[in-house]
Amino acid sequence: MDTFDNIAQYPIYFAPGCRLMQLEPAMVSEVYDYLRKLFGNIRLYTRCCAFDDAKQHDEEAVFITLCDSCFKIYGETYANLHMRDFWSVYDEYKTIYPLGDNEAKLRDALDSTMCAPAPIKAMRPFFDEWKTWSTSHREPEK
C-alpha cells in the first residue's frame, strides 16, 4: 500500500467485497454512506475480485475496501490503484467524523463475516482453464 496525504486527489471507489455485499448489505451501506459523507462523490464497485477483468482500470484511482482478498488482488493486479483498507482510512479521519456507536457494530459484523471469497489460489487455475477452453470453442463469426 502506498501512502499519500490527500486520497481525494483521485477518483475514489468503495469495493466492499462481494461476500460482504451478500452477507452484510446493511453494513456495506453504512460504510458507503460514511465514505460519501467524508469524500462526497465516491463510486461503489461491486465486481468480485476473483472474476474481475484486468482491463477494467485504466485510470489512477483509490480503492477503499473491507475485504482482504480485494485488497490483495486489486493491489497486485493494478499498478495504478492506490489500495486503502477502510479501517486505515477511518483511523485517519475518525477525529473529523467518528462512527460513534456504529464502530463497534461494524467491527462485530465484519468479524462475524468471512469476507474473503472462495480460495482464489485453488479456483484461479479452474477459471483460467475454462476461459481458455471457452474462447477456443467459439463458433467462427459469419
PDB file of C-alpha atoms in Angstrom:
ATOM      1  CA  MET A   1       0.000   0.000   0.000  1.00  0.00           C
ATOM      2  CA  ASP A   2       1.337   3.378  -0.925  1.00  0.00           C
ATOM      3  CA  THR A   3       0.910   6.383   1.294  1.00  0.00           C
ATOM      4  CA  PHE A   4      -0.015   9.922   0.383  1.00  0.00           C
ATOM      5  CA  ASP A   5      -1.711  12.756   2.170  1.00  0.00           C
ATOM      6  CA  ASN A   6      -4.734  13.505   0.035  1.00  0.00           C
ATOM      7  CA  ILE A   7      -6.591  10.437  -1.214  1.00  0.00           C
ATOM      8  CA  ALA A   8      -9.313  12.701  -2.599  1.00  0.00           C
ATOM      9  CA  GLN A   9      -6.974  13.792  -5.396  1.00  0.00           C
ATOM     10  CA  TYR A  10      -8.024  10.699  -7.401  1.00  0.00           C
ATOM     11  CA  PRO A  11     -11.408   9.159  -8.171  1.00  0.00           C
ATOM     12  CA  ILE A  12     -12.408   7.048  -5.170  1.00  0.00           C
ATOM     13  CA  TYR A  13     -14.082   3.663  -5.311  1.00  0.00           C
ATOM     14  CA  PHE A  14     -15.519   1.686  -2.433  1.00  0.00           C
ATOM     15  CA  ALA A  15     -15.035  -2.021  -3.160  1.00  0.00           C
ATOM     16  CA  PRO A  16     -16.598  -3.716  -0.123  1.00  0.00           C
ATOM     17  CA  GLY A  17     -16.161  -7.241  -1.443  1.00  0.00           C
ATOM     18  CA  CYS A  18     -18.822  -9.445  -2.981  1.00  0.00           C
ATOM     19  CA  ARG A  19     -19.208 -11.685   0.041  1.00  0.00           C
ATOM     20  CA  LEU A  20     -19.838  -8.762   2.376  1.00  0.00           C
ATOM     21  CA  MET A  21     -22.366  -7.342  -0.061  1.00  0.00           C
ATOM     22  CA  GLN A  22     -24.237 -10.645   0.067  1.00  0.00           C
ATOM     23  CA  LEU A  23     -23.963 -11.334   3.793  1.00  0.00           C
ATOM     24  CA  GLU A  24     -23.946  -7.854   5.321  1.00  0.00           C
ATOM     25  CA  PRO A  25     -25.670  -5.442   2.910  1.00  0.00           C
ATOM     26  CA  ALA A  26     -26.742  -3.078   5.708  1.00  0.00           C
ATOM     27  CA  MET A  27     -23.163  -2.825   6.976  1.00  0.00           C
ATOM     28  CA  VAL A  28     -21.878  -2.171   3.446  1.00  0.00           C
ATOM     29  CA  SER A  29     -24.485   0.544   3.028  1.00  0.00           C
ATOM     30  CA  GLU A  30     -23.452   2.187   6.315  1.00  0.00           C
ATOM     31  CA  VAL A  31     -19.779   2.196   5.332  1.00  0.00           C
ATOM     32  CA  TYR A  32     -20.610   3.543   1.879  1.00  0.00           C
ATOM     33  CA  ASP A  33     -22.702   6.344   3.412  1.00  0.00           C
ATOM     34  CA  TYR A  34     -19.872   7.132   5.819  1.00  0.00           C
ATOM     35  CA  LEU A  35     -17.340   7.371   2.970  1.00  0.00           C
ATOM     36  CA  ARG A  36     -19.689   9.552   0.901  1.00  0.00           C
ATOM     37  CA  LYS A  37     -20.012  11.948   3.840  1.00  0.00           C
ATOM     38  CA  LEU A  38     -16.220  12.124   4.038  1.00  0.00           C
ATOM     39  CA  PHE A  39     -15.325  12.356   0.366  1.00  0.00           C
ATOM     40  CA  GLY A  40     -18.501  13.303  -1.480  1.00  0.00           C
ATOM     41  CA  ASN A  41     -18.562  11.647  -4.876  1.00  0.00           C
ATOM     42  CA  ILE A  42     -17.401   8.086  -4.282  1.00  0.00           C
ATOM     43  CA  ARG A  43     -18.249   5.191  -6.585  1.00  0.00           C
ATOM     44  CA  LEU A  44     -19.464   1.810  -5.384  1.00  0.00           C
ATOM     45  CA  TYR A  45     -17.506  -1.016  -7.037  1.00  0.00           C
ATOM     46  CA  THR A  46     -19.450  -4.265  -6.897  1.00  0.00           C
ATOM     47  CA  ARG A  47     -17.431  -6.668  -9.017  1.00  0.00           C
ATOM     48  CA  CYS A  48     -15.899  -9.763  -7.443  1.00  0.00           C
ATOM     49  CA  CYS A  49     -12.112  -9.555  -7.376  1.00  0.00           C
ATOM     50  CA  ALA A  50     -11.814 -13.227  -8.366  1.00  0.00           C
ATOM     51  CA  PHE A  51     -13.699 -12.602 -11.620  1.00  0.00           C
ATOM     52  CA  ASP A  52     -12.618  -9.054 -12.414  1.00  0.00           C
ATOM     53  CA  ASP A  53     -11.048  -8.420 -15.802  1.00  0.00           C
ATOM     54  CA  ALA A  54      -7.572  -6.905 -15.615  1.00  0.00           C
ATOM     55  CA  LYS A  55      -8.530  -4.418 -18.351  1.00  0.00           C
ATOM     56  CA  GLN A  56     -11.094  -2.642 -16.182  1.00  0.00           C
ATOM     57  CA  HIS A  57      -8.978   0.091 -14.631  1.00  0.00           C
ATOM     58  CA  ASP A  58      -7.044   2.441 -16.846  1.00  0.00           C
ATOM     59  CA  GLU A  59      -7.404   5.484 -14.598  1.00  0.00           C
ATOM     60  CA  GLU A  60      -5.383   6.176 -11.496  1.00  0.00           C
ATOM     61  CA  ALA A  61      -7.790   5.781  -8.598  1.00  0.00           C
ATOM     62  CA  VAL A  62      -8.156   4.978  -4.923  1.00  0.00           C
ATOM     63  CA  PHE A  63      -9.836   1.720  -3.920  1.00  0.00           C
ATOM     64  CA  ILE A  64     -11.109   1.540  -0.346  1.00  0.00           C
ATOM     65  CA  THR A  65     -12.094  -1.952   0.710  1.00  0.00           C
ATOM     66  CA  LEU A  66     -13.163  -4.026   3.683  1.00  0.00           C
ATOM     67  CA  CYS A  67     -12.110  -7.303   2.047  1.00  0.00           C
ATOM     68  CA  ASP A  68      -8.617  -8.741   2.441  1.00  0.00           C
ATOM     69  CA  SER A  69      -8.878 -10.606  -0.865  1.00  0.00           C
ATOM     70  CA  CYS A  70      -9.925  -7.485  -2.777  1.00  0.00           C
ATOM     71  CA  PHE A  71      -7.094  -5.554  -1.175  1.00  0.00           C
ATOM     72  CA  LYS A  72      -4.534  -8.165  -2.169  1.00  0.00           C
ATOM     73  CA  ILE A  73      -5.807  -8.982  -5.661  1.00  0.00           C
ATOM     74  CA  TYR A  74      -6.501  -5.424  -6.812  1.00  0.00           C
ATOM     75  CA  GLY A  75      -3.253  -4.232  -5.245  1.00  0.00           C
ATOM     76  CA  GLU A  76      -1.229  -6.882  -7.080  1.00  0.00           C
ATOM     77  CA  THR A  77      -3.129  -6.604 -10.371  1.00  0.00           C
ATOM     78  CA  TYR A  78      -3.353  -2.853 -10.923  1.00  0.00           C
ATOM     79  CA  ALA A  79      -0.300  -0.630 -10.538  1.00  0.00           C
ATOM     80  CA  ASN A  80      -2.482   2.479 -10.964  1.00  0.00           C
ATOM     81  CA  LEU A  81      -4.733   1.757  -7.955  1.00  0.00           C
ATOM     82  CA  HIS A  82      -3.978   3.146  -4.536  1.00  0.00           C
ATOM     83  CA  MET A  83      -5.351   0.492  -2.189  1.00  0.00           C
ATOM     84  CA  ARG A  84      -6.642   1.558   1.195  1.00  0.00           C
ATOM     85  CA  ASP A  85      -8.163  -0.563   3.900  1.00  0.00           C
ATOM     86  CA  PHE A  86     -11.336   1.032   5.268  1.00  0.00           C
ATOM     87  CA  TRP A  87     -10.055   0.881   8.846  1.00  0.00           C
ATOM     88  CA  SER A  88      -6.835   2.719   7.980  1.00  0.00           C
ATOM     89  CA  VAL A  89      -8.930   5.423   6.281  1.00  0.00           C
ATOM     90  CA  TYR A  90     -11.182   5.530   9.324  1.00  0.00           C
ATOM     91  CA  ASP A  91      -8.174   5.888  11.642  1.00  0.00           C
ATOM     92  CA  GLU A  92      -7.056   8.926   9.632  1.00  0.00           C
ATOM     93  CA  TYR A  93     -10.482  10.603   9.648  1.00  0.00           C
ATOM     94  CA  LYS A  94     -12.192   9.456  12.845  1.00  0.00           C
ATOM     95  CA  THR A  95     -11.398  12.695  14.658  1.00  0.00           C
ATOM     96  CA  ILE A  96     -13.192  14.593  11.882  1.00  0.00           C
ATOM     97  CA  TYR A  97     -16.140  12.261  11.532  1.00  0.00           C
ATOM     98  CA  PRO A  98     -16.339   9.390  14.047  1.00  0.00           C
ATOM     99  CA  LEU A  99     -18.630   6.403  13.634  1.00  0.00           C
ATOM    100  CA  GLY A 100     -19.561   6.545  17.326  1.00  0.00           C
ATOM    101  CA  ASP A 101     -21.657   3.571  18.437  1.00  0.00           C
ATOM    102  CA  ASN A 102     -21.684   2.247  14.873  1.00  0.00           C
ATOM    103  CA  GLU A 103     -17.964   1.458  15.033  1.00  0.00           C
ATOM    104  CA  ALA A 104     -18.429  -1.492  17.408  1.00  0.00           C
ATOM    105  CA  LYS A 105     -21.416  -2.729  15.415  1.00  0.00           C
ATOM    106  CA  LEU A 106     -19.435  -2.532  12.169  1.00  0.00           C
ATOM    107  CA  ARG A 107     -16.433  -4.320  13.639  1.00  0.00           C
ATOM    108  CA  ASP A 108     -18.667  -7.089  15.047  1.00  0.00           C
ATOM    109  CA  ALA A 109     -20.411  -7.557  11.710  1.00  0.00           C
ATOM    110  CA  LEU A 110     -17.090  -7.700   9.890  1.00  0.00           C
ATOM    111  CA  ASP A 111     -15.582 -10.114  12.415  1.00  0.00           C
ATOM    112  CA  SER A 112     -18.557 -12.463  12.080  1.00  0.00           C
ATOM    113  CA  THR A 113     -18.304 -12.491   8.290  1.00  0.00           C
ATOM    114  CA  MET A 114     -15.578 -14.214   6.340  1.00  0.00           C
ATOM    115  CA  CYS A 115     -15.021 -11.507   3.791  1.00  0.00           C
ATOM    116  CA  ALA A 116     -12.653 -13.454   1.569  1.00  0.00           C
ATOM    117  CA  PRO A 117     -14.299 -15.111  -1.405  1.00  0.00           C
ATOM    118  CA  ALA A 118     -13.682 -18.758  -2.226  1.00  0.00           C
ATOM    119  CA  PRO A 119      -9.989 -19.733  -2.117  1.00  0.00           C
ATOM    120  CA  ILE A 120      -8.514 -17.820  -5.029  1.00  0.00           C
ATOM    121  CA  LYS A 121      -5.398 -19.949  -5.428  1.00  0.00           C
ATOM    122  CA  ALA A 122      -7.488 -23.095  -5.743  1.00  0.00           C
ATOM    123  CA  MET A 123     -10.058 -21.557  -8.084  1.00  0.00           C
ATOM    124  CA  ARG A 124      -7.814 -19.488 -10.364  1.00  0.00           C
ATOM    125  CA  PRO A 125      -6.460 -22.471 -12.397  1.00  0.00           C
ATOM    126  CA  PHE A 126     -10.015 -23.725 -12.993  1.00  0.00           C
ATOM    127  CA  PHE A 127     -11.193 -20.340 -14.278  1.00  0.00           C
ATOM    128  CA  ASP A 128      -8.086 -19.853 -16.420  1.00  0.00           C
ATOM    129  CA  GLU A 129      -8.619 -23.290 -17.960  1.00  0.00           C
ATOM    130  CA  TRP A 130     -12.316 -22.571 -18.522  1.00  0.00           C
ATOM    131  CA  LYS A 131     -11.531 -19.224 -20.143  1.00  0.00           C
ATOM    132  CA  THR A 132      -9.028 -20.860 -22.496  1.00  0.00           C
ATOM    133  CA  TRP A 133     -11.462 -23.647 -23.346  1.00  0.00           C
ATOM    134  CA  SER A 134     -14.441 -21.341 -23.842  1.00  0.00           C
ATOM    135  CA  THR A 135     -12.566 -18.962 -26.138  1.00  0.00           C
ATOM    136  CA  SER A 136     -11.112 -21.801 -28.227  1.00  0.00           C
ATOM    137  CA  HIS A 137     -14.542 -23.437 -28.702  1.00  0.00           C
ATOM    138  CA  ARG A 138     -16.376 -20.435 -30.071  1.00  0.00           C
ATOM    139  CA  GLU A 139     -18.060 -20.753 -33.401  1.00  0.00           C
ATOM    140  CA  PRO A 140     -16.488 -18.612 -36.089  1.00  0.00           C
ATOM    141  CA  GLU A 141     -18.295 -15.381 -36.872  1.00  0.00           C
ATOM    142  CA  LYS A 142     -20.109 -15.280 -40.199  1.00  0.00           C
TER     143      LYS A 142
END
